[in-house]
Amino acid sequence: MGDPKEAGAEASPPGAATRGGLSLLSQAESEEPSAQGSALLLGGNEVKSRAVVKYSSAPPRTAFARLEEKTDLKLPPANWLRESAKLGPAGTTVLGNSKKSKPFSSFGMAYDFIDSVGNDVDVVSDSENIKKLLKIPYSKSHVSMAVHRIGRTLLLDELDIQELFMRSSQTGDWTWLKEFYQRLIDQKWQRKKKSKEHWYQKAILSKFLYYSINGDGAAQPVPSPAEQQESSSSDQSHESEGASWPAPFEMPSSVSEDPSASSQGLKNDFVRNILWTFEDIHMLVGSNMPIFGGGRYPAVSLRLRDNNKPINVLTGIDYWLDNLICNVPELVMCFHVNGIVQKYEMIKTEEIPNLENSNFSTKVIKDIAQNILSFLKSNCTKEGHTYWLFKASGSDIVKLYDLTTLCEETEDKYQNPFTMPVAILLYKVACNMMMKKNQNKKHYGTIRTLLLNCVKLLDKSRHPQIIASANYMLSELFQLDEPKKEESSDSPLNENSDESYSEEEEEMPDSDENGTYSTSSDPADDNKAVAIIKSVGELSVPEKYKSIHQIRPSCAFPVCHDTEERCRLVLSYVLEGLKSVDSSIKKESDLPAADPSTPIPLKYEDESTRGGPEGLEKQMALFLDKMGSLQKGNCSRQSGMTPGSWQHKMKLQLILKSSKAYYILSDAAMSLQKYGRALRYIKLALQSHDTYCCLCTNMLSEVLLFLSQYLTLCGDIQLMLAQNANNRAAHLEEFNYQTKEDQEILHSLHRESSCQGFAWATDLSTDLESQLTVSCKCYEAANEILQFSDLKSQNPEHYVQVLKRMGNIRNEIGVFYMNQAAALQGERVVSKSVSAAEQQLWKKSFSCFEKGIHNFESIDDATNAALLLCNTGRLMRVCAQAHCGAEDEFKREFSPEEGLYYSKAVDYYLKALRSLGTRDMHPVVWDSVNWELSTTYFTMATLQQDYAPLSRKAQEQIEKEVSEAMMKSLKHCDVDSATARQPLCQYRAATIHHRLASMYHSCLRNQVGDEHLRKQHRVLADLHYGKAAKLFQLLKDAPCELLRVQLERVAFAEFQMTSQNSNVGKLKTLSGALDIMVKTEHAFQLIQKELVEECDQPKNDEATPAAESSPNLNREEVIKLLSIFESRLSFLLLQSIKLLSSSKRKMSSNTEEDTVLQTNKQIYSQLLRATANRNSTLLERIEVVICLLEQLASGSSMSNSSPAP
């Protein structure tokens, strides 16, 4: 339904009065549209009718002249057959509303009101055809109409068999239909001539209309022979205005409006186009009926009747329907006898069905309309097919044929002249639906069906432009850049919405519950008919025919289960479009040679109109030249396409679509880890884009953004190929595979370009360094493109992603070069000096890290910048390690170069921590950097301690630097956080304390003189030994280290005892040392546990070497430490016994000391016997030690002696 605000039914201002014999309305009163339809109560049955004028070319409504009685209509008026503005286009004909409609009249209306076609309107037709259909049960005359379905709309056109067969005898067209007609329907067909009475009545009506608009009413007699001559000329004019059937394929290939369309019979030449709603049927109707002003109503229709002939039912239905369609409330009837005017009579529209001799039920007319529409809906189901509704004269049988199917059985299936208009209309409706911005995607299935049927109707060789455009629109229906919809949301739509009306569908026999019509027929009937109405009387039965089909169910859009399937569909349409374009381009040999006297026009464009100081095209050319893409002849158009032609524009769009589809395919393959396939697809995407660049004369920023995205993805793929070298053979196989579709698309691309612009980016190399370098170059190229026309500010997210990838790939390359340098360093045996190759690799690695850090800092990515700073610090450590072998191992000293590089490493680690700010920003990275920094300090300190540079520095300075480095390492070693690295941190901290304690212990032994300094060292050594022992005790896998620390503490106690003079002091020190020995029990228990687990394991046939029997326990180390332990315990017990014995003789009896003395003697005795037994196993020896330590611990607990601090 149209918008009531557009236009309404015809109306004129009321207030005209009838005066005597001649009444005129003011001609200045213009036709005012009214938005009101009409709802009429007729004969007790309500028939809903509403008419809205969508378009009107009628002049301002003219008043009709009431003719005087006895006016002789046989005499022509002076203005007869002259063009009259008052009658409008009807003035050039003698019949006005009875003018014969053209065979494509519905298409002309459909083209003009494309919004209504396919969705809102059920029927588009001439009003004469509508009336003819609704009169079928009342009339014995023949009916012949062509029916086409577009979406949910049926287009009805008169199919004049006589005209067709006259044409057939002249041109040879339609011969197949003529033969079919003669064979099955009318075997003795011949053209029927119209009677003289028919032409007489037409002439009388024509003269009456001209009299009615002649203001003075004067009739100027014309001699009888002249009158006859005029009549004959009138007949000839009608013959010439008959159906103008276009020859097949006269329609221009261009889809745009063409002036020649009128000569094709496709022009909408109706005076009015009316959106008429009759009950629940919406129709777009064309009408040429003249409407006059006058009487009590603002609009009337004018009719001429012979007073001797009563109005019959057919005439009454005609008048009633005409007034309903044009929303005219009143009918003016002029009666005559033998051409002499007798009287006028005014009849209201709602009174027409009740006229004498013309009684009919409006309810029946409504039922007829609904039944006919249901019949056509149910059987005219194939979109694009031409159906023929036929009823022979005097017959009660109505048949429906599928002319398209019959035509395809002939030699030339394109003989049907309806094919081109139908295809164009299908295309236009699809275009219109696509152009709507608020178009719901649920209609995509409808659009796809329209376009597929359009393509099927057309000959590829004759209509390449429409086919190419239709295929491009088909490809546009698939949203490549959107994720697949949830199928659950579309399931209600898809359950009953397969391509119900596609060409391939097998039609089901249509019948309603009463079985009123069928597709089968008895032998006497025509078995070629799609459907048959056996009796026209059935049309009057209410709801006799029920449409079991929706005229347009929701056509399902094909559900693509994955991205590849969706893209493959798109590429199939793109390929068909490219084939159509290529087939329409002349070969170079067919092109005319250039005229040497004609100058070649050069394109000029003012720089001020460009997007910047340099146009995008110039920037792109410089970029491609820099990338090595512009090769000789690369951008020459080889196919001969003219820039600006439809082929040029369409091929650009198709190529761009193919590049997008290949990009999406590549991205999908990338997510599936099919990197060879991904590289093949991105290669095709870049080849498509390269061809686009060669053809394009006006580069769009959007297209450059696509190229940046393609290169970014290509860089990702090359990086993943570099990281997955193990599957190189599989990747290579996928890369080299190519479908026939891809080959054909590539062939079309090669017609325009060599497609080598980005060959450097898509080679599958076997060299890791080459792949990483190409990946980096892809990202750099993508970033450079974003600098054009300020693309980076318009696409900030993509710009950030590109810079992140640049930083990442530079990190990868930097690590690659760093590892290569470390490998060279490991291979260096003979030469002690650093090689030039190593230094070159260091420089390359450092440069990559530096650029990567800059990339991340430019987008404020502190975390990744910290990681690259951390890797740079690691590179500095590699450099330091390379300088460690400058001298022999025995003469080795910590060199200045090592110190310099370690200091640089520390600086980079500290920068990384400053970049992160706090641990909360990224705890994992923070902990990693902290650990590396701690390791660097620890390594520096260890090397200085183990390889002290005494030739350059004093011992005290070295000790100070070692102590400072160790403490800094300890500061960055987090032993408290419960992370996966906590055991490592605890081991590191314990080792640092152990080394510091050992260093202070060594200083104390070697130092002479300053007592204050000695005391300080003694305190520090004791402190660090205690902390080291405490941390080692927390670890379950470091019993040897714990044992070693405790033994060193015992040695430290022995050293202290040597400087003591009093027995009491010595005894106290010895007691403390023995307590330390007792605390080693935990270490021996851990060793015992591991040895027991080792013994419980099934023994192999071959003995395992002792050192390799347990991955965590070094047996040789354990035996060595055990021997030392037994020796020191024996010594301590012996000294304790001696001191306690001597003090007993000097002092009075002491029960506690006696107990300790006895315990120590027993333990000492057992220890001597155990060490004397050489046949004891390691496990047995450890069990003895544990037993002795338990006895010692129990004896110590009984005494009151204080333990050593």
PDB file of C-alpha atoms in Angstrom, residues 943-1043:
ATOM      1  CA  LEU A 943      83.013 -14.412  38.511  1.00  0.00           C
ATOM      2  CA  GLN A 944      84.735 -11.690  40.515  1.00  0.00           C
ATOM      3  CA  GLN A 945      84.936 -14.004  43.509  1.00  0.00           C
ATOM      4  CA  ASP A 946      86.151 -17.044  41.560  1.00  0.00           C
ATOM      5  CA  TYR A 947      88.384 -15.161  39.117  1.00  0.00           C
ATOM      6  CA  ALA A 948      89.407 -12.185  41.205  1.00  0.00           C
ATOM      7  CA  PRO A 949      91.150  -9.498  39.101  1.00  0.00           C
ATOM      8  CA  LEU A 950      93.999  -9.155  41.583  1.00  0.00           C
ATOM      9  CA  SER A 951      96.279  -7.759  38.892  1.00  0.00           C
ATOM     10  CA  ARG A 952      94.074  -4.679  38.635  1.00  0.00           C
ATOM     11  CA  LYS A 953      92.364  -4.319  41.995  1.00  0.00           C
ATOM     12  CA  ALA A 954      93.151  -4.742  45.686  1.00  0.00           C
ATOM     13  CA  GLN A 955      91.686  -7.697  47.600  1.00  0.00           C
ATOM     14  CA  GLU A 956      89.624  -5.425  49.810  1.00  0.00           C
ATOM     15  CA  GLN A 957      88.061  -3.627  46.794  1.00  0.00           C
ATOM     16  CA  ILE A 958      87.219  -6.914  45.148  1.00  0.00           C
ATOM     17  CA  GLU A 959      85.612  -8.187  48.353  1.00  0.00           C
ATOM     18  CA  LYS A 960      83.605  -4.986  48.628  1.00  0.00           C
ATOM     19  CA  GLU A 961      82.363  -5.208  45.009  1.00  0.00           C
ATOM     20  CA  VAL A 962      81.501  -8.888  45.418  1.00  0.00           C
ATOM     21  CA  SER A 963      79.605  -8.144  48.620  1.00  0.00           C
ATOM     22  CA  GLU A 964      77.669  -5.285  47.002  1.00  0.00           C
ATOM     23  CA  ALA A 965      76.783  -7.347  43.910  1.00  0.00           C
ATOM     24  CA  MET A 966      75.672 -10.286  46.041  1.00  0.00           C
ATOM     25  CA  MET A 967      73.473  -8.066  48.191  1.00  0.00           C
ATOM     26  CA  LYS A 968      71.886  -6.484  45.072  1.00  0.00           C
ATOM     27  CA  SER A 969      71.260  -9.939  43.685  1.00  0.00           C
ATOM     28  CA  LEU A 970      69.675 -10.880  47.001  1.00  0.00           C
ATOM     29  CA  LYS A 971      67.504  -7.756  46.862  1.00  0.00           C
ATOM     30  CA  HIS A 972      65.989  -8.792  43.540  1.00  0.00           C
ATOM     31  CA  CYS A 973      65.592 -12.407  44.582  1.00  0.00           C
ATOM     32  CA  ASP A 974      62.039 -12.762  45.903  1.00  0.00           C
ATOM     33  CA  VAL A 975      61.994 -15.690  48.325  1.00  0.00           C
ATOM     34  CA  ASP A 976      58.660 -14.848  49.935  1.00  0.00           C
ATOM     35  CA  SER A 977      56.221 -14.832  46.970  1.00  0.00           C
ATOM     36  CA  ALA A 978      54.584 -18.217  46.431  1.00  0.00           C
ATOM     37  CA  THR A 979      55.353 -18.514  42.728  1.00  0.00           C
ATOM     38  CA  ALA A 980      56.688 -21.299  40.547  1.00  0.00           C
ATOM     39  CA  ARG A 981      60.100 -19.686  40.796  1.00  0.00           C
ATOM     40  CA  GLN A 982      60.148 -19.617  44.633  1.00  0.00           C
ATOM     41  CA  PRO A 983      62.371 -22.762  45.095  1.00  0.00           C
ATOM     42  CA  LEU A 984      64.872 -21.291  42.622  1.00  0.00           C
ATOM     43  CA  CYS A 985      64.874 -18.003  44.498  1.00  0.00           C
ATOM     44  CA  GLN A 986      65.392 -19.784  47.811  1.00  0.00           C
ATOM     45  CA  TYR A 987      68.271 -21.810  46.387  1.00  0.00           C
ATOM     46  CA  ARG A 988      69.783 -18.660  44.905  1.00  0.00           C
ATOM     47  CA  ALA A 989      69.487 -16.751  48.202  1.00  0.00           C
ATOM     48  CA  ALA A 990      70.941 -19.679  50.153  1.00  0.00           C
ATOM     49  CA  THR A 991      73.849 -19.879  47.709  1.00  0.00           C
ATOM     50  CA  ILE A 992      74.481 -16.132  48.034  1.00  0.00           C
ATOM     51  CA  HIS A 993      74.565 -16.366  51.834  1.00  0.00           C
ATOM     52  CA  HIS A 994      76.827 -19.409  51.618  1.00  0.00           C
ATOM     53  CA  ARG A 995      79.249 -17.623  49.270  1.00  0.00           C
ATOM     54  CA  LEU A 996      79.311 -14.484  51.422  1.00  0.00           C
ATOM     55  CA  ALA A 997      79.883 -16.548  54.545  1.00  0.00           C
ATOM     56  CA  SER A 998      82.698 -18.433  52.803  1.00  0.00           C
ATOM     57  CA  MET A 999      84.237 -15.162  51.665  1.00  0.00           C
ATOM     58  CA  TYR A1000      84.163 -13.655  55.167  1.00  0.00           C
ATOM     59  CA  HIS A1001      85.451 -16.934  56.610  1.00  0.00           C
ATOM     60  CA  SER A1002      88.347 -16.831  54.122  1.00  0.00           C
ATOM     61  CA  CYS A1003      89.072 -13.184  54.961  1.00  0.00           C
ATOM     62  CA  LEU A1004      89.130 -14.034  58.664  1.00  0.00           C
ATOM     63  CA  ARG A1005      91.645 -16.808  58.080  1.00  0.00           C
ATOM     64  CA  ASN A1006      93.941 -14.700  55.904  1.00  0.00           C
ATOM     65  CA  GLN A1007      93.612 -11.406  57.729  1.00  0.00           C
ATOM     66  CA  VAL A1008      96.163 -10.221  60.263  1.00  0.00           C
ATOM     67  CA  GLY A1009      96.035  -7.044  62.270  1.00  0.00           C
ATOM     68  CA  ASP A1010      92.833  -4.971  62.562  1.00  0.00           C
ATOM     69  CA  GLU A1011      90.902  -6.684  65.362  1.00  0.00           C
ATOM     70  CA  HIS A1012      87.735  -4.633  64.745  1.00  0.00           C
ATOM     71  CA  LEU A1013      87.645  -5.771  61.118  1.00  0.00           C
ATOM     72  CA  ARG A1014      88.257  -9.373  62.145  1.00  0.00           C
ATOM     73  CA  LYS A1015      85.400  -9.215  64.607  1.00  0.00           C
ATOM     74  CA  GLN A1016      83.124  -7.733  61.901  1.00  0.00           C
ATOM     75  CA  HIS A1017      84.049 -10.525  59.485  1.00  0.00           C
ATOM     76  CA  ARG A1018      83.485 -13.121  62.200  1.00  0.00           C
ATOM     77  CA  VAL A1019      79.970 -11.801  62.871  1.00  0.00           C
ATOM     78  CA  LEU A1020      79.116 -11.567  59.153  1.00  0.00           C
ATOM     79  CA  ALA A1021      80.401 -15.076  58.427  1.00  0.00           C
ATOM     80  CA  ASP A1022      78.375 -16.521  61.312  1.00  0.00           C
ATOM     81  CA  LEU A1023      75.279 -14.565  60.211  1.00  0.00           C
ATOM     82  CA  HIS A1024      75.400 -15.667  56.560  1.00  0.00           C
ATOM     83  CA  TYR A1025      76.177 -19.313  57.496  1.00  0.00           C
ATOM     84  CA  GLY A1026      73.087 -19.320  59.650  1.00  0.00           C
ATOM     85  CA  LYS A1027      70.878 -17.833  56.929  1.00  0.00           C
ATOM     86  CA  ALA A1028      72.273 -20.205  54.306  1.00  0.00           C
ATOM     87  CA  ALA A1029      71.576 -23.227  56.513  1.00  0.00           C
ATOM     88  CA  LYS A1030      68.068 -22.014  57.261  1.00  0.00           C
ATOM     89  CA  LEU A1031      67.237 -21.545  53.530  1.00  0.00           C
ATOM     90  CA  PHE A1032      68.784 -24.876  52.468  1.00  0.00           C
ATOM     91  CA  GLN A1033      66.722 -26.623  55.132  1.00  0.00           C
ATOM     92  CA  LEU A1034      63.557 -25.339  53.356  1.00  0.00           C
ATOM     93  CA  LEU A1035      64.576 -27.151  50.182  1.00  0.00           C
ATOM     94  CA  LYS A1036      64.034 -30.869  49.735  1.00  0.00           C
ATOM     95  CA  ASP A1037      66.423 -31.331  46.839  1.00  0.00           C
ATOM     96  CA  ALA A1038      69.628 -29.738  48.221  1.00  0.00           C
ATOM     97  CA  PRO A1039      70.892 -32.058  51.023  1.00  0.00           C
ATOM     98  CA  CYS A1040      74.531 -31.905  49.859  1.00  0.00           C
ATOM     99  CA  GLU A1041      74.523 -28.096  49.873  1.00  0.00           C
ATOM    100  CA  LEU A1042      73.028 -28.111  53.397  1.00  0.00           C
ATOM    101  CA  LEU A1043      75.649 -30.632  54.559  1.00  0.00           C
TER     102      LEU A1043
END
